[in-house]
Amino acid sequence: MTDWDFGDFPFGLELLTMPPVGPSRATAVTPYVAGPCDPGLTVMQLRFLADSPLVDDVPEEARKVSPEQIFWFRWITGHQITFVIWHLMGKLLEQTAERGEPDRSTAARLETYVSGYNAMLLYTGSCPLDTYQSLIRPRMYLQHRSFSGTWASDFTPVRSLFRGRGPARGASREAARLARAVEINKAIHDGIAARLVPAGKSLLQEAMTGPVVRPSERTALLYDNFFMTLRGPVDDDTTITQLLRRLRAVAMDLAVNGLYPLGHEGDERPEELRRVEVADCENRIGHVLHEVGEAAVTPAGSLSYQ
């Protein structure tokens, strides 16, 4: 039920293989999937882990792992999950653009995936400020002095949604719920940025005194490389398998350590992170993971709002 089979050891990492974004990114890479994953069983495990903290069947190595290992796992694996969520959202938005306003099932999936992205923002941003400043930010700086989230190629197909366009502008109840999830996303994103970068300047902004490094195929490769992501021909089943393996690994982490294993350690939480909607996302994060997994494996047209 709770096999710690992700990575070579508890809180280890795995390579992610994603479909290329644009024809210029196509390669002959063989998809990397470390182990089998039964979709139905994994969704059941996600539901169990959302409701039940893990107190048994936790290996000693997992209990004694260092905070640095946990937060590095969260930074890399949480971003990998985000890439897959963006990819799945992009496919839905492409289909929606072809037929107009999304149906109820499509709107439900989009809202679920936005909520999943919100959860990953909280998960990757759960590290204390000093850990971010001493462990994570310097590694991004060493990858590139202007390292930027704008280089994430999988975000391009969904950017318009997070800018309030597309399905989120519809008049239906479903569109309103989707727009609300997008609005919460902005609050969480802004709040985590304010907490982890209190000076208010990203690495990209700090590098503005030199030449501007605009997103390109080269920067996309640098970004993928940092997050252990390969690009190659990957079918839908393989993409979803990789997502489910990561969702389960994250759910096990949360079931053992909680979202804030070290507390907030005196970090001042910005106003955006003190909103009721953000607290609800924090409290429901395990259930959000289950909902994302369920949405990914549920046939088209079968998902609807409760």
Short mmCIF file of C-alpha atoms in Angstrom, two decimals:
data_model
loop_
_atom_site.label_atom_id
_atom_site.label_comp_id
_atom_site.label_asym_id
_atom_site.label_seq_id
_atom_site.Cartn_x
_atom_site.Cartn_y
_atom_site.Cartn_z
CA MET A 1 0.00 0.00 0.00
CA THR A 2 2.75 2.46 0.88
CA ASP A 3 5.78 1.30 -1.07
CA TRP A 4 8.53 3.90 -1.09
CA ASP A 5 9.46 3.02 -4.66
CA PHE A 6 9.88 6.52 -6.09
CA GLY A 7 13.54 7.23 -6.76
CA ASP A 8 16.36 5.03 -5.52
CA PHE A 9 15.65 5.91 -1.87
CA PRO A 10 13.00 7.78 0.13
CA PHE A 11 12.74 11.35 -1.18
CA GLY A 12 14.89 10.50 -4.17
CA LEU A 13 14.16 11.98 -7.61
CA GLU A 14 13.14 10.58 -10.99
CA LEU A 15 13.61 11.88 -14.48
CA LEU A 16 10.46 13.17 -16.15
CA THR A 17 9.88 12.73 -19.89
CA MET A 18 7.46 15.20 -21.45
CA PRO A 19 6.15 15.66 -24.99
CA PRO A 20 8.01 18.34 -26.95
CA VAL A 21 6.46 21.80 -27.08
CA GLY A 22 6.69 22.82 -30.72
CA PRO A 23 8.36 20.88 -33.55
CA SER A 24 11.83 22.24 -32.82
CA ARG A 25 11.88 20.47 -29.45
CA ALA A 26 11.27 16.96 -30.84
CA THR A 27 13.97 14.42 -29.97
CA ALA A 28 14.48 10.67 -30.06
CA VAL A 29 14.56 10.32 -26.26
CA THR A 30 13.06 7.10 -24.94
CA PRO A 31 10.39 7.90 -22.31
CA TYR A 32 11.71 7.32 -18.81
CA VAL A 33 9.31 5.60 -16.43
CA ALA A 34 10.97 4.10 -13.38
CA GLY A 35 8.31 1.59 -12.41
CA PRO A 36 4.78 0.27 -13.02
CA CYS A 37 1.72 2.16 -11.90
CA ASP A 38 -1.83 0.82 -11.77
CA PRO A 39 -3.98 3.92 -12.37
CA GLY A 40 -7.05 2.73 -10.48
CA LEU A 41 -5.05 1.46 -7.51
CA THR A 42 -2.97 4.63 -7.36
CA VAL A 43 -6.08 6.84 -7.29
CA MET A 44 -7.38 4.70 -4.41
CA GLN A 45 -4.06 5.12 -2.61
CA LEU A 46 -4.25 8.89 -3.08
CA ARG A 47 -7.69 8.89 -1.47
CA PHE A 48 -6.42 6.79 1.46
CA LEU A 49 -3.36 8.99 1.97
CA ALA A 50 -5.50 12.15 1.92
CA ASP A 51 -7.49 10.87 4.90
CA SER A 52 -4.86 8.93 6.87
CA PRO A 53 -1.50 10.17 8.19
CA LEU A 54 1.21 7.53 7.77
CA VAL A 55 2.37 6.21 11.11
CA ASP A 56 3.15 2.61 10.12
CA ASP A 57 5.16 1.12 7.25
CA VAL A 58 7.46 4.15 7.15
CA PRO A 59 11.08 3.01 6.73
CA GLU A 60 13.62 4.40 9.14
CA GLU A 61 15.47 6.04 6.24
CA ALA A 62 12.34 8.03 5.40
CA ARG A 63 11.88 9.14 9.00
CA LYS A 64 15.47 10.34 9.33
CA VAL A 65 15.78 12.14 6.00
CA SER A 66 17.17 15.68 6.33
CA PRO A 67 15.00 18.76 5.85
CA GLU A 68 17.24 19.77 2.93
CA GLN A 69 16.49 16.45 1.19
CA ILE A 70 12.76 16.89 1.75
CA PHE A 71 12.61 20.42 0.43
CA TRP A 72 14.83 19.67 -2.57
CA PHE A 73 12.54 16.73 -3.39
CA ARG A 74 9.56 19.05 -3.08
CA TRP A 75 11.11 21.73 -5.29
CA ILE A 76 11.97 19.36 -8.14
CA THR A 77 9.08 16.89 -7.95
CA GLY A 78 6.47 19.58 -7.33
CA HIS A 79 7.62 21.42 -10.44
CA GLN A 80 7.54 18.21 -12.47
CA ILE A 81 3.92 17.63 -11.43
CA THR A 82 3.15 21.20 -12.42
CA PHE A 83 4.60 20.62 -15.90
CA VAL A 84 2.30 17.63 -16.42
CA ILE A 85 -0.71 19.56 -15.12
CA TRP A 86 0.03 22.42 -17.53
CA HIS A 87 0.37 19.92 -20.36
CA LEU A 88 -3.01 18.32 -19.58
CA MET A 89 -4.62 21.76 -19.28
CA GLY A 90 -3.10 22.84 -22.59
CA LYS A 91 -4.68 19.90 -24.37
CA LEU A 92 -8.08 20.76 -22.90
CA LEU A 93 -7.76 24.42 -23.86
CA GLU A 94 -6.79 23.45 -27.40
CA GLN A 95 -9.90 21.30 -27.68
CA THR A 96 -12.02 24.08 -26.18
CA ALA A 97 -10.69 26.62 -28.68
CA GLU A 98 -11.88 24.38 -31.49
CA ARG A 99 -15.48 24.10 -30.23
CA GLY A 100 -16.07 27.25 -28.18
CA GLU A 101 -17.07 27.31 -24.50
CA PRO A 102 -16.09 24.16 -22.57
CA ASP A 103 -18.70 21.62 -21.52
CA ARG A 104 -19.24 20.82 -17.83
CA SER A 105 -16.74 17.95 -17.80
CA THR A 106 -14.00 20.02 -19.42
CA ALA A 107 -14.65 22.94 -17.08
CA ALA A 108 -14.49 20.54 -14.11
CA ARG A 109 -11.12 19.20 -15.23
CA LEU A 110 -9.72 22.66 -15.80
CA GLU A 111 -10.77 23.79 -12.33
CA THR A 112 -9.30 20.62 -10.81
CA TYR A 113 -6.01 21.12 -12.62
CA VAL A 114 -5.81 24.79 -11.59
CA SER A 115 -6.39 23.67 -7.99
CA GLY A 116 -3.62 21.11 -8.48
CA TYR A 117 -1.27 23.83 -9.68
CA ASN A 118 -2.24 25.90 -6.64
CA ALA A 119 -1.41 22.93 -4.41
CA MET A 120 1.99 22.54 -6.08
CA LEU A 121 2.76 26.21 -5.52
CA LEU A 122 2.11 25.69 -1.82
CA TYR A 123 4.05 22.42 -1.78
CA THR A 124 7.17 23.71 -3.54
CA GLY A 125 6.99 26.93 -1.53
CA SER A 126 6.64 25.18 1.83
CA CYS A 127 10.34 25.48 2.67
CA PRO A 128 11.48 28.00 5.30
CA LEU A 129 12.91 31.24 3.99
CA ASP A 130 16.46 30.41 5.01
CA THR A 131 16.30 27.04 3.22
CA TYR A 132 15.12 28.72 0.03
CA GLN A 133 17.82 31.36 0.26
CA SER A 134 20.65 28.94 1.12
CA LEU A 135 19.72 25.82 -0.85
CA ILE A 136 17.31 26.44 -3.72
CA ARG A 137 17.91 29.96 -5.00
CA PRO A 138 21.73 29.56 -5.22
CA ARG A 139 21.33 26.40 -7.34
CA MET A 140 19.05 28.21 -9.76
CA TYR A 141 21.57 31.05 -9.88
CA LEU A 142 24.34 28.59 -10.73
CA GLN A 143 22.22 27.18 -13.54
CA HIS A 144 21.82 30.70 -14.95
CA ARG A 145 22.05 34.13 -13.37
CA SER A 146 18.74 35.09 -14.98
CA PHE A 147 16.96 31.79 -14.27
CA SER A 148 13.25 32.44 -14.68
CA GLY A 149 9.91 30.65 -14.58
CA THR A 150 9.10 32.44 -17.83
CA TRP A 151 11.35 29.87 -19.51
CA ALA A 152 8.91 27.00 -18.73
CA SER A 153 7.72 25.89 -22.16
CA ASP A 154 4.71 23.91 -20.86
CA PHE A 155 3.23 27.10 -19.41
CA THR A 156 2.94 28.79 -22.81
CA PRO A 157 -0.31 27.01 -23.88
CA VAL A 158 -2.03 27.93 -20.58
CA ARG A 159 -0.72 31.46 -20.07
CA SER A 160 -3.86 33.11 -21.45
CA LEU A 161 -6.08 31.27 -18.95
CA PHE A 162 -4.03 32.56 -16.02
CA ARG A 163 -4.34 36.04 -17.46
CA GLY A 164 -8.13 35.81 -17.22
CA ARG A 165 -8.89 34.98 -20.83
CA GLY A 166 -10.52 32.01 -22.50
CA PRO A 167 -12.91 29.71 -20.56
CA ALA A 168 -12.53 31.70 -17.34
CA ARG A 169 -14.40 34.62 -18.91
CA GLY A 170 -17.59 32.70 -19.62
CA ALA A 171 -20.93 33.52 -18.00
CA SER A 172 -21.72 30.02 -16.74
CA ARG A 173 -21.42 28.79 -13.17
CA GLU A 174 -18.59 26.51 -14.27
CA ALA A 175 -16.67 29.42 -15.76
CA ALA A 176 -17.13 31.40 -12.55
CA ARG A 177 -15.67 28.54 -10.49
CA LEU A 178 -12.74 28.28 -12.87
CA ALA A 179 -12.15 32.03 -12.67
CA ARG A 180 -12.18 31.78 -8.88
CA ALA A 181 -9.52 29.07 -8.93
CA VAL A 182 -7.39 31.23 -11.22
CA GLU A 183 -7.79 34.21 -8.88
CA ILE A 184 -6.66 32.06 -5.93
CA ASN A 185 -3.70 30.95 -8.02
CA LYS A 186 -2.54 34.55 -8.39
CA ALA A 187 -2.90 35.15 -4.65
CA ILE A 188 -0.84 32.06 -3.80
CA HIS A 189 1.80 32.85 -6.41
CA ASP A 190 2.15 36.44 -5.21
CA GLY A 191 2.15 35.39 -1.56
CA ILE A 192 4.88 32.79 -1.94
CA ALA A 193 6.99 35.18 -4.00
CA ALA A 194 6.64 37.80 -1.26
CA ARG A 195 7.56 35.29 1.47
CA LEU A 196 10.54 33.65 -0.22
CA VAL A 197 11.90 36.74 -1.99
CA PRO A 198 11.18 39.54 0.51
CA ALA A 199 13.45 41.93 -1.39
CA GLY A 200 10.96 41.65 -4.23
CA LYS A 201 13.43 40.83 -6.98
CA SER A 202 13.64 37.53 -8.85
CA LEU A 203 16.92 36.29 -10.31
CA LEU A 204 15.74 37.60 -13.67
CA GLN A 205 15.02 41.04 -12.22
CA GLU A 206 18.37 41.14 -10.42
CA ALA A 207 20.10 40.42 -13.71
CA MET A 208 18.34 43.26 -15.54
CA THR A 209 21.47 45.39 -15.37
CA GLY A 210 22.94 43.12 -18.06
CA PRO A 211 21.51 41.88 -21.37
CA VAL A 212 17.90 40.65 -21.15
CA VAL A 213 17.70 36.87 -21.60
CA ARG A 214 14.43 36.23 -23.38
CA PRO A 215 12.71 32.84 -23.47
CA SER A 216 14.04 30.70 -26.30
CA GLU A 217 14.68 27.07 -27.16
CA ARG A 218 17.99 27.38 -25.32
CA THR A 219 16.47 28.76 -22.12
CA ALA A 220 13.72 26.13 -22.27
CA LEU A 221 16.40 23.44 -22.35
CA LEU A 222 18.20 25.06 -19.41
CA TYR A 223 14.94 25.13 -17.47
CA ASP A 224 14.08 21.51 -18.28
CA ASN A 225 17.59 20.40 -17.39
CA PHE A 226 17.37 21.97 -13.93
CA PHE A 227 14.13 20.15 -13.19
CA MET A 228 15.38 16.79 -14.56
CA THR A 229 12.98 16.89 -17.49
CA LEU A 230 13.59 15.28 -20.88
CA ARG A 231 11.65 15.88 -24.09
CA GLY A 232 10.59 13.11 -26.45
CA PRO A 233 7.61 11.32 -28.01
CA VAL A 234 5.43 10.39 -25.02
CA ASP A 235 1.92 8.98 -25.27
CA ASP A 236 -0.91 9.98 -22.96
CA ASP A 237 -0.75 6.80 -20.87
CA THR A 238 2.95 7.29 -20.15
CA THR A 239 2.44 10.93 -19.26
CA ILE A 240 -0.35 10.07 -16.83
CA THR A 241 1.67 7.21 -15.33
CA GLN A 242 4.49 9.63 -14.57
CA LEU A 243 2.00 12.06 -13.02
CA LEU A 244 0.43 9.38 -10.81
CA ARG A 245 3.80 8.14 -9.55
CA ARG A 246 4.68 11.67 -8.48
CA LEU A 247 1.29 12.39 -6.94
CA ARG A 248 1.61 9.26 -4.81
CA ALA A 249 5.16 10.13 -3.74
CA VAL A 250 4.04 13.63 -2.74
CA ALA A 251 0.96 12.29 -0.95
CA MET A 252 3.19 9.94 1.08
CA ASP A 253 5.48 12.84 2.00
CA LEU A 254 2.50 14.90 3.17
CA ALA A 255 1.02 11.97 5.07
CA VAL A 256 4.29 11.62 7.01
CA ASN A 257 5.51 15.21 7.31
CA GLY A 258 2.55 17.49 6.69
CA LEU A 259 2.74 20.54 4.45
CA TYR A 260 5.02 22.45 6.84
CA PRO A 261 7.30 19.89 8.54
CA LEU A 262 9.33 22.65 10.22
CA GLY A 263 6.47 25.03 10.78
CA HIS A 264 6.90 28.57 9.54
CA GLU A 265 9.96 29.19 11.72
CA GLY A 266 9.10 32.83 12.28
CA ASP A 267 8.47 33.57 8.59
CA GLU A 268 5.95 36.33 8.27
CA ARG A 269 3.12 35.10 6.08
CA PRO A 270 2.08 37.75 3.56
CA GLU A 271 -1.52 38.85 3.43
CA GLU A 272 -2.17 36.75 0.31
CA LEU A 273 -1.28 33.53 2.15
CA ARG A 274 -3.55 34.38 5.09
CA ARG A 275 -6.69 34.30 2.97
CA VAL A 276 -9.39 31.77 3.85
CA GLU A 277 -9.25 30.28 0.35
CA VAL A 278 -5.52 29.63 0.66
CA ALA A 279 -5.97 28.02 4.07
CA ASP A 280 -8.62 25.78 2.54
CA CYS A 281 -6.20 24.71 -0.19
CA GLU A 282 -3.55 23.97 2.44
CA ASN A 283 -5.99 21.93 4.53
CA ARG A 284 -7.28 20.01 1.51
CA ILE A 285 -3.98 19.48 -0.28
CA GLY A 286 -4.11 15.68 0.00
CA HIS A 287 -7.63 15.62 -1.41
CA VAL A 288 -6.58 17.96 -4.22
CA LEU A 289 -3.87 15.46 -5.22
CA HIS A 290 -6.51 12.72 -5.29
CA GLU A 291 -8.82 14.87 -7.41
CA VAL A 292 -6.04 15.62 -9.91
CA GLY A 293 -5.22 11.93 -10.22
CA GLU A 294 -8.89 11.04 -10.64
CA ALA A 295 -9.35 13.73 -13.32
CA ALA A 296 -6.30 12.47 -15.21
CA VAL A 297 -7.58 8.88 -15.43
CA THR A 298 -11.34 9.55 -15.83
CA PRO A 299 -12.61 9.22 -19.43
CA ALA A 300 -13.62 12.40 -21.21
CA GLY A 301 -17.17 13.50 -20.50
CA SER A 302 -17.41 11.58 -17.21
CA LEU A 303 -16.30 14.25 -14.75
CA SER A 304 -18.68 16.88 -13.42
CA TYR A 305 -19.04 19.33 -10.60
CA GLN A 306 -20.47 18.11 -7.33
#
